[in-house]
Short mmCIF file of C-alpha atoms and ligand atoms in Angstrom, two decimals:
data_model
loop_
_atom_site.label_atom_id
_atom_site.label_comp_id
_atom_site.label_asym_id
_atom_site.label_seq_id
_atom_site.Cartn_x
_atom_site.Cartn_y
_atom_site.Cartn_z
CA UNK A 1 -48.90 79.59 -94.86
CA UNK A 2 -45.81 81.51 -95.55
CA UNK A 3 -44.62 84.41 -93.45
CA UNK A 4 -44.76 87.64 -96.20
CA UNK A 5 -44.33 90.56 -93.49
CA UNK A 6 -42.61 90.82 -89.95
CA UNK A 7 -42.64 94.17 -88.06
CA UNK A 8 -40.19 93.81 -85.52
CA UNK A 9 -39.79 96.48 -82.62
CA UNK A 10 -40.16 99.59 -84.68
CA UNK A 11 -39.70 103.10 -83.74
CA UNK A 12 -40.78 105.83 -85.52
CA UNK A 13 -39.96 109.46 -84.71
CA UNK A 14 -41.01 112.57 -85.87
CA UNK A 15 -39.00 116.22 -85.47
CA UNK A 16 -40.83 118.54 -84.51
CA UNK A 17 -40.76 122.35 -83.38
CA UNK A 18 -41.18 121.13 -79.79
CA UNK A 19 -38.33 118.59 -80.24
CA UNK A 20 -38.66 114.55 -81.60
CA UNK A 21 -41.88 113.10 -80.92
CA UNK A 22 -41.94 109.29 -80.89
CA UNK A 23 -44.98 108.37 -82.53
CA UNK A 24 -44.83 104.71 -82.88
CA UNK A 25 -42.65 102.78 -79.89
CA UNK A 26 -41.51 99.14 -79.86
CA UNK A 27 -43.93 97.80 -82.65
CA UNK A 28 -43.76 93.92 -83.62
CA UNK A 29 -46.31 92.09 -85.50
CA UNK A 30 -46.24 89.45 -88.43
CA UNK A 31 -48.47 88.61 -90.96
CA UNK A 32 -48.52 85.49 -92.85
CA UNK A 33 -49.40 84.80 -96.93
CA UNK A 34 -53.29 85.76 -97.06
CA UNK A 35 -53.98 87.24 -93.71
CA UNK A 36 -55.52 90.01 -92.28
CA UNK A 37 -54.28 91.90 -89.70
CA UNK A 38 -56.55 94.94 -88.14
CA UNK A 39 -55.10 97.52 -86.33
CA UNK A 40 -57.14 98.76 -84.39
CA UNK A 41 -57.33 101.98 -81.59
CA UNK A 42 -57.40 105.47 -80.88
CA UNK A 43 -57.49 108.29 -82.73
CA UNK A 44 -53.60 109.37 -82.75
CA UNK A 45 -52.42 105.94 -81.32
CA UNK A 46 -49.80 105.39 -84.69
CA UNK A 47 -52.05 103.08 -87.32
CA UNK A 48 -51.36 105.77 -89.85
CA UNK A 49 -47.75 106.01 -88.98
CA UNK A 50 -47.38 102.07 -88.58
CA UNK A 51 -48.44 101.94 -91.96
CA UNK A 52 -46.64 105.11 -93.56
CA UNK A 53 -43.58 103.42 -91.60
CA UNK A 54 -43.81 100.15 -93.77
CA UNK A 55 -44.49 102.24 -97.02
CA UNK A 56 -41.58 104.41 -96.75
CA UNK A 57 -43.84 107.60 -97.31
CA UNK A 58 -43.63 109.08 -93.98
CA UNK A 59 -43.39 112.81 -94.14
CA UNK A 60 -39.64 114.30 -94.64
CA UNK A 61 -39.67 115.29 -90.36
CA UNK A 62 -39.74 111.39 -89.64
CA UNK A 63 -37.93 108.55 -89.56
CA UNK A 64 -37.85 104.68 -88.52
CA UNK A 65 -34.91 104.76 -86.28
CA UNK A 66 -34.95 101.08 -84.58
CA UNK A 67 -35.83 97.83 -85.70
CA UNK A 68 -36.65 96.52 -89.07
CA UNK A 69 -40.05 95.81 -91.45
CA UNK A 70 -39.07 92.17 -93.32
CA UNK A 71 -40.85 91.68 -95.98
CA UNK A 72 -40.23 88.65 -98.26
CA UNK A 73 -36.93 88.05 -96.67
CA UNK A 74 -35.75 91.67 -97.63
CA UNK A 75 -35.31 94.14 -95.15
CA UNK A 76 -37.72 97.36 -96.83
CA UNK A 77 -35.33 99.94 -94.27
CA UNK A 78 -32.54 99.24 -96.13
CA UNK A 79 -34.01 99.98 -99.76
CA UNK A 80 -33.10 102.40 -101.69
CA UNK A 81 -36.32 104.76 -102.21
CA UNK A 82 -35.83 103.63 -106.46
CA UNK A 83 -36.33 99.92 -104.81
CA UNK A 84 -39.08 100.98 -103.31
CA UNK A 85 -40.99 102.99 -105.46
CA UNK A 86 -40.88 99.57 -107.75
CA UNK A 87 -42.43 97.72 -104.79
CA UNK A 88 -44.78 100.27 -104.00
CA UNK A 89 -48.47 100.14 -106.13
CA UNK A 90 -47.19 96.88 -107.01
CA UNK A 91 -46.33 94.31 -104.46
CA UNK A 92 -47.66 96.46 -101.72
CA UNK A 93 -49.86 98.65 -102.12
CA UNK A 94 -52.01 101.25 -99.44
CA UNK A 95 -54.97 102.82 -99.81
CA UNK A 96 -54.45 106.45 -97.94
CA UNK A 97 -56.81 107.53 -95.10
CA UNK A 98 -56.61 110.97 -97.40
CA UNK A 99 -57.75 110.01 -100.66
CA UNK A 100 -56.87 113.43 -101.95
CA UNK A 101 -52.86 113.27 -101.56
CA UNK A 102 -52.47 109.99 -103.35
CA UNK A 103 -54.31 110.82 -106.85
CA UNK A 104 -52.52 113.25 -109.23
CA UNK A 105 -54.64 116.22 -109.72
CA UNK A 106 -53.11 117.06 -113.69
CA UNK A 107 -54.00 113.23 -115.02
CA UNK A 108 -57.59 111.61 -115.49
CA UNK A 109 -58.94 108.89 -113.40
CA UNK A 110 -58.59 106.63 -116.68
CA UNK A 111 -54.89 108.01 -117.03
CA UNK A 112 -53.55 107.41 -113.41
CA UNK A 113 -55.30 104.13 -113.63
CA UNK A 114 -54.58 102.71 -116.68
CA UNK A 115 -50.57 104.02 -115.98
CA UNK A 116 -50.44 102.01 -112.75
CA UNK A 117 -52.07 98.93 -114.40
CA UNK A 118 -49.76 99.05 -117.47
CA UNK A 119 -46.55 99.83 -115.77
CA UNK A 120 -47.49 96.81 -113.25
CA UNK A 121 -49.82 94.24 -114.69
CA UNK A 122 -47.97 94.61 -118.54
CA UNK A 123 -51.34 95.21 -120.17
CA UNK A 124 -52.00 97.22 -123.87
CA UNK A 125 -53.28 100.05 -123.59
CA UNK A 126 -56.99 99.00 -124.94
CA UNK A 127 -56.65 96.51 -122.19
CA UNK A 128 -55.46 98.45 -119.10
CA UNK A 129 -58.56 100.89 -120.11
CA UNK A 130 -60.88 97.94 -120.62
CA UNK A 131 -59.89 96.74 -116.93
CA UNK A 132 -59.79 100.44 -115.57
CA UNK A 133 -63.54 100.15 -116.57
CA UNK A 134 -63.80 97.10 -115.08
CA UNK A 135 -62.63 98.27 -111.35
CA UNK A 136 -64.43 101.29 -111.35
CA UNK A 137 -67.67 99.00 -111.52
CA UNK A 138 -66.24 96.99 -109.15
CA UNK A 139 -65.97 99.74 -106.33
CA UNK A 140 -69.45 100.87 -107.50
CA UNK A 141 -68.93 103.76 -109.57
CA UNK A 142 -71.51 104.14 -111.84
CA UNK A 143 -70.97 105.41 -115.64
CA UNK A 144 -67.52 104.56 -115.46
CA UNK A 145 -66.76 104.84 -119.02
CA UNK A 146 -67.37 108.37 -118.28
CA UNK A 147 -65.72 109.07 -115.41
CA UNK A 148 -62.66 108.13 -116.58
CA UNK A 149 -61.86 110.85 -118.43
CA UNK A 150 -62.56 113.01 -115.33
CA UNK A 151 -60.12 114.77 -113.54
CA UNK A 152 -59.61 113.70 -109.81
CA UNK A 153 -61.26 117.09 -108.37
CA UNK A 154 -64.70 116.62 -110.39
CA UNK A 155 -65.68 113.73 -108.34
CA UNK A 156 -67.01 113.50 -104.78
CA UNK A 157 -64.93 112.39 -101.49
CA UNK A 158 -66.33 109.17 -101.56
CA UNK A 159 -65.91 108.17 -105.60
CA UNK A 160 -62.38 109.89 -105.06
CA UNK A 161 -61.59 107.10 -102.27
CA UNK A 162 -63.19 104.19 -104.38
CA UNK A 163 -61.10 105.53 -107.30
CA UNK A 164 -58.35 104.63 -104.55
CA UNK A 165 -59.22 101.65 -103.80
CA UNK A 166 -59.80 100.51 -107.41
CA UNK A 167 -56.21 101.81 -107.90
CA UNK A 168 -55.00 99.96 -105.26
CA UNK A 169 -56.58 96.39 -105.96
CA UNK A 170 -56.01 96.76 -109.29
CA UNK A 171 -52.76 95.49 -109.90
CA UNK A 172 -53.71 92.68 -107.01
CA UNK A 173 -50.59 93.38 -104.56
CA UNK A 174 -49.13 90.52 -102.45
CA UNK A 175 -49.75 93.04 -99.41
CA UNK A 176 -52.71 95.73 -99.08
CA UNK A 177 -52.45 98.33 -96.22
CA UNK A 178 -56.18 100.02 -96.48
CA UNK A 179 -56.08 102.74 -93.95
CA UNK A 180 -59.49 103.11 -92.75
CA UNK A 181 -60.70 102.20 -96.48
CA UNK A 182 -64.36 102.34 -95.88
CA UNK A 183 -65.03 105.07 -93.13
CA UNK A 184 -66.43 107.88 -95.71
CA UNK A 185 -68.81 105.45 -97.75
CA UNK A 186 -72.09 104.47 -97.36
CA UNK A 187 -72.81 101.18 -95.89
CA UNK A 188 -73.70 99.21 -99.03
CA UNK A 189 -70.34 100.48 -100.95
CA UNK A 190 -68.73 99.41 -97.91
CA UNK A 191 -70.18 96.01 -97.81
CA UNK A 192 -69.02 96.06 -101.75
CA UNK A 193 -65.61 97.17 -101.05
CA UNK A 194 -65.01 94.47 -98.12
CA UNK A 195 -66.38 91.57 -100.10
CA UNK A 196 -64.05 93.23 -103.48
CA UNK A 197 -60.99 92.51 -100.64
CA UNK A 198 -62.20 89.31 -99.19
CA UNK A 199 -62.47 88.17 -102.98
CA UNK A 200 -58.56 89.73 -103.81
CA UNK A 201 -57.56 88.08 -100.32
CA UNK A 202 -58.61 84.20 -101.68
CA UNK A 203 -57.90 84.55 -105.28
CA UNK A 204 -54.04 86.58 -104.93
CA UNK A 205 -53.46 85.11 -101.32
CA UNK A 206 -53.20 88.92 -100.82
CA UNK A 207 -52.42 90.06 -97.28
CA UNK A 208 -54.18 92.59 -95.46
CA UNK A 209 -53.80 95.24 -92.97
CA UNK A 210 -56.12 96.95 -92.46
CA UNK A 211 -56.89 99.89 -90.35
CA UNK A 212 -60.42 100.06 -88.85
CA UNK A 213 -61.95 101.91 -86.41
CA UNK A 214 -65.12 99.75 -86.73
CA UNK A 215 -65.16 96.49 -84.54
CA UNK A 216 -67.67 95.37 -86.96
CA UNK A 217 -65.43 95.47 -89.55
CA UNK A 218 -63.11 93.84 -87.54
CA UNK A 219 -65.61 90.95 -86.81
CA UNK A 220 -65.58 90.29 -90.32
CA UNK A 221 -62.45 90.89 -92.05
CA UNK A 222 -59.60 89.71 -89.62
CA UNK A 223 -57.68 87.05 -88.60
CA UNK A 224 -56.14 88.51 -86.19
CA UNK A 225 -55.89 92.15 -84.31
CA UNK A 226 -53.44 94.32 -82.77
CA UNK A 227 -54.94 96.94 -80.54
CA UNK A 228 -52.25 99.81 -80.47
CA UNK A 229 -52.75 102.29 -77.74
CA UNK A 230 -50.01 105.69 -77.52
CA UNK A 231 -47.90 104.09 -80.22
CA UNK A 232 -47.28 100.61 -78.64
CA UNK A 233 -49.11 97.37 -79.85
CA UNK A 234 -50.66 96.61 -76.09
CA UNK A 235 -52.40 93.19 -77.55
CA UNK A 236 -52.27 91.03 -80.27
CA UNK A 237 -54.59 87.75 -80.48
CA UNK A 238 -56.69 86.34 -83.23
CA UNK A 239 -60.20 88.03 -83.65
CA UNK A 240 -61.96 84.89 -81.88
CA UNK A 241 -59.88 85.78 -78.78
CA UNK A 242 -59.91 89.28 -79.00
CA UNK A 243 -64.39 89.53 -78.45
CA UNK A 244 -64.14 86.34 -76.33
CA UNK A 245 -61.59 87.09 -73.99
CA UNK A 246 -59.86 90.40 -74.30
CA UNK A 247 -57.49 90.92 -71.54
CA UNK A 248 -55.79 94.16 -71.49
CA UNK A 249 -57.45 97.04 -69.65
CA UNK A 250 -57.64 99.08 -72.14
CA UNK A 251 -58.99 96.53 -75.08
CA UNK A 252 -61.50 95.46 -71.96
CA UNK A 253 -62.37 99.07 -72.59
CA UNK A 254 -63.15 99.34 -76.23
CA UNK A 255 -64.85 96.50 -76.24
CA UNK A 256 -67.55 97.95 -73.68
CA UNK A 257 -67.53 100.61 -75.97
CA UNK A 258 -69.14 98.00 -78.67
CA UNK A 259 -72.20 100.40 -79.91
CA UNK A 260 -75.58 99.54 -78.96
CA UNK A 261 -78.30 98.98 -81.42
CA UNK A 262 -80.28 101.05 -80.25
CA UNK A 263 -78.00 103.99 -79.67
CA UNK A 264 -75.69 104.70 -83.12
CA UNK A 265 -74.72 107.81 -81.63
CA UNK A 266 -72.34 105.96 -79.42
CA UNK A 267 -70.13 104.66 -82.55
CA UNK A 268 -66.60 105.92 -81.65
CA UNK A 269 -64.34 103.60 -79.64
CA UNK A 270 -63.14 106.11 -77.88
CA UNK A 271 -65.32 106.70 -74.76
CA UNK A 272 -62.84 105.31 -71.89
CA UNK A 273 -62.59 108.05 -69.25
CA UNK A 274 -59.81 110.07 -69.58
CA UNK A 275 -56.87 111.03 -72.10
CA UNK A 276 -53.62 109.54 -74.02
CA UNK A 277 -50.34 110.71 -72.27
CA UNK A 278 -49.03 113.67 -74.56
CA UNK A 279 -45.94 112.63 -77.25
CA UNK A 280 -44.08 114.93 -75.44
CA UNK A 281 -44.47 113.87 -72.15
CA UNK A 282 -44.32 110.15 -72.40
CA UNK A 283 -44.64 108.52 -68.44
CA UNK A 284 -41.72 106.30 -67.57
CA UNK A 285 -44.39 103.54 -66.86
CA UNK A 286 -47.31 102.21 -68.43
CA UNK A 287 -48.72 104.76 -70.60
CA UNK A 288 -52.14 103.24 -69.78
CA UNK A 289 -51.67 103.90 -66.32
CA UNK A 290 -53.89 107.09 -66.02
CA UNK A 291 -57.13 105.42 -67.35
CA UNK A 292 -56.41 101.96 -66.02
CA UNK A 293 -58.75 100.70 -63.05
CA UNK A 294 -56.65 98.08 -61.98
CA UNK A 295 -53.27 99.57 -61.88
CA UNK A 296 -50.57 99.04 -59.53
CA UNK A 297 -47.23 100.46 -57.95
CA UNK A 298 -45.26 98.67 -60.22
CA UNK A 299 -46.91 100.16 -63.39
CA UNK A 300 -45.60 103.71 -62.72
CA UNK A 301 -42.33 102.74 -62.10
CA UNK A 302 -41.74 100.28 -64.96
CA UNK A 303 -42.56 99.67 -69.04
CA UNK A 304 -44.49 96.82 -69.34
CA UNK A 305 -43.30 94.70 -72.67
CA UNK A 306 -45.43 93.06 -75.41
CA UNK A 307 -45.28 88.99 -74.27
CA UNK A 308 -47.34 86.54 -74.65
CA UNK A 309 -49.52 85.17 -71.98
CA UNK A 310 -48.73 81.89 -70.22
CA UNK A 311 -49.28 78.53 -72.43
CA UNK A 312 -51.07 81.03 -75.58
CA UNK A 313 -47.87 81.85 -77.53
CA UNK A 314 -50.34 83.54 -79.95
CA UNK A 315 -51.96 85.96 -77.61
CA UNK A 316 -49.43 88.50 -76.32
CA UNK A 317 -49.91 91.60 -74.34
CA UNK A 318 -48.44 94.17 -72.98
CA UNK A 319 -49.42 94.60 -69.30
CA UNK A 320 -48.17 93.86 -65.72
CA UNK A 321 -51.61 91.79 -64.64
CA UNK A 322 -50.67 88.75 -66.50
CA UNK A 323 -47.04 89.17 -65.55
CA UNK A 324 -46.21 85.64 -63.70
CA UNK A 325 -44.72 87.84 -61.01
CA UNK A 326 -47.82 88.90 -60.19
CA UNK A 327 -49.62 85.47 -60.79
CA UNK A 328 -50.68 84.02 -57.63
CA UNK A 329 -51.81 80.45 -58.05
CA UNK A 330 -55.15 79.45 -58.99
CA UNK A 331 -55.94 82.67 -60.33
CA UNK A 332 -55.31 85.93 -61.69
CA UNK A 333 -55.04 89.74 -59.84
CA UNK A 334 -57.82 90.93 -61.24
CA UNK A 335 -60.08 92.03 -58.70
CA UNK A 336 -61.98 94.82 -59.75
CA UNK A 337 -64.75 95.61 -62.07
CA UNK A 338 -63.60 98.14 -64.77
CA UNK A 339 -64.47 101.54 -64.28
CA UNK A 340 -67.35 102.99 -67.24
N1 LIG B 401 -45.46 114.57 -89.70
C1 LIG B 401 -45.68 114.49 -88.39
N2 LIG B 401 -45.02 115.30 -87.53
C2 LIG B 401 -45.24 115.21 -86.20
N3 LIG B 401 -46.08 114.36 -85.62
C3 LIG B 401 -46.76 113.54 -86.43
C4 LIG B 401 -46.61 113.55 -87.85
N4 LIG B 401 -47.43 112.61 -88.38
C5 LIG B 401 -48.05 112.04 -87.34
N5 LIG B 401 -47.67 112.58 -86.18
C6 LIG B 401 -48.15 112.23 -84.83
O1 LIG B 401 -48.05 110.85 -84.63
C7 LIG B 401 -49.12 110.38 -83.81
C8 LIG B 401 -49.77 109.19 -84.46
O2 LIG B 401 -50.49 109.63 -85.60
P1 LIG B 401 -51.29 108.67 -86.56
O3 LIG B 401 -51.68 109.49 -87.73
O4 LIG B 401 -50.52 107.44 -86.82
O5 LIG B 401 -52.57 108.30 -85.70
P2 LIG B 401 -53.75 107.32 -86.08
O6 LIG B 401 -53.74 106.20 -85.10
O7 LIG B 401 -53.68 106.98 -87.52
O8 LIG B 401 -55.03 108.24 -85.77
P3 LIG B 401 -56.41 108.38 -86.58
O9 LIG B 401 -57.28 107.26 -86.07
O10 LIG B 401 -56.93 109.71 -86.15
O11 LIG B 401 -56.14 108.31 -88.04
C9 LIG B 401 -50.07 111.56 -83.62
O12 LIG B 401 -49.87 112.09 -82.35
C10 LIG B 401 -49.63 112.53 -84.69
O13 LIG B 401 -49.85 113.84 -84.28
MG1 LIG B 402 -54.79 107.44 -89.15
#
């Protein structure tokens, strides 16, 4: 498979009243022809920004001031935004985590569509209504030869986001970012929608990342996952890996916070004791260090740096435990249980 995307040590900093924030820190992560990536962690821990970073459509207070986002060879931080907007709803496109900001309120739903389809797929205008149709059903929206000649604030949250998401398949992109695509729906449009991007993923060799804060999503959509914690990738492995043998604290930690059955209350990842450093007080060391049970001297002092661990070039993290510093042969430092 061919290597379509490579994030490589991105920063991405907002202005702010306070002063600059830094909202996403030393991000790297690649993503080959047809494969999912899930980002997965927090609530505030960067997906958004990761993914408003690669689209160019961060709000005017930020910027991606280090590194670079390759995709196809071309570097997408040195486009001009007229480049971009061609690449944009075309080759890549995103499906917002606000459904709202990304539909124009003055045009139809068979309008905004149809435009998109025509501009990018070359289609008549009988046929880029005739496939407007066509998507709608797809995403589940019933009477869709109606709907189309709805404005955007007639319809409901959730048909709003499957308009979205029939906008964004639509023109079947080489890359999809779906930013928590499925959160507001009902479980059997969700199933729908996942199996609509599965089917987009083998047919287009479309390539997915895709923001989730459901591991069972994750369990069936990726390949492999980057868990991001206070706007650093802390672990990156393929989905096998990552619910067979997570090793960073803090993944350890959402994965105990897998829901139980029995208890669907308990759905939110984040119930590991204690908070995210502030953005405006970033420590020196680990930013994990706080909530971690097994950390060490060294980790306030120093950054630990995304590697990957000894002999498993494709399962990097970012954490002083599997340091070979602080190796000692014949087994790991590990000592203690984790803390619930
Ligand atoms: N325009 C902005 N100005 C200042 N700070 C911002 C801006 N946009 C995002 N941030 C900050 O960047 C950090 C990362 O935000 P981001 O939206 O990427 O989080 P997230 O991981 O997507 O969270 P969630 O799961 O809640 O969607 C947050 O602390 C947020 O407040
Ligand atoms: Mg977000």
């Amino acid at each position: 498979m061919e290597k379509l995307l490579s994030v490589n040590q991105i920063k991405t900093e907002f202005k702010t009243e306070k002063g600059s924030v830094t909202s996403v820190d030393d991000v790297s992560f690649d993503l080959k022809e047809g494969e999912t990536i899930c980002l997965v962690g927090e609530s505030g821990c960067g997906k958004s920004v990761t993914s408003l970073s690669i689209m160019q459509l961060l709000e005017k207070n930020g910027k991606v001031t280090e590194g670079t986002i390759e995709f196809n060879g071309r570097n997408l931080l040195d486009l001009s935004e007229n480049e971009m907007r061609k690449i944009r709803g075309n080759t890549i496109s995103m499906i917002f985590q606000e459904p709202m900001t990304s539909l124009n309120p003055v045009l139809t739903i068979g309008d905004q569509l149809s435009e998109s389809i025509r501009l990018h797929m070359g289609y008549s205008k009988k046929q880029a209504k005739d496939y407007s149709i066509e998507m709608l059903k797809k995403v589940g929206i019933p009477r869709a030869e109606e709907i189309i000649d709805d404005y955007p604030h007639r319809l409901s949250g959730g048909m709003r986001q499957r308009v979205m998401i029939a906008m964004a398949l639509s023109c079947k992109p080489k890359l999809l970012i779906a930013d928590e695509p499925t959160t507001a729906l009902d479980v059997t449009i969700q199933a729908q929608i996942l199996k609509l991007m599965k089917q987009l993923r083998k047919e287009s060799k479309t390539s997915i990342i895709l923001i989730t804060h459901d591991l069972g999503v994750v369990a069936e959509m990726a390949d492999k996952v980057a868990v991001m914690y206070a706007g650093q990738v802390v672990e990156e492995t393929d989905v096998f890996t990552l619910f067979d043998n997570p090793k960073h604290p803090y993944t350890l930690g959402l994965m105990k916070s897998i829901p139980h059955i029995t208890n669907p209350d308990d759905m939110r990842l984040d119930s590991i004791p204690g908070s995210v450093p502030s953005l405006h007080n970033m420590p020196k060391g680990c930013r994990f260090y706080d909530r971690c049970p097994f950390a060490m001297d060294r980790c306030l002092e120093e950054q630990p740096k995304l590697k990957p661990i000894k002999d498993r070039q494709s399962h990097s993290i970012r954490c002083f435990l599997y340091d070979q510093k602080n190796h000692r042969a014949g087994g790991t430092t590990i000592k203690k249980e984790v803390r619930t």
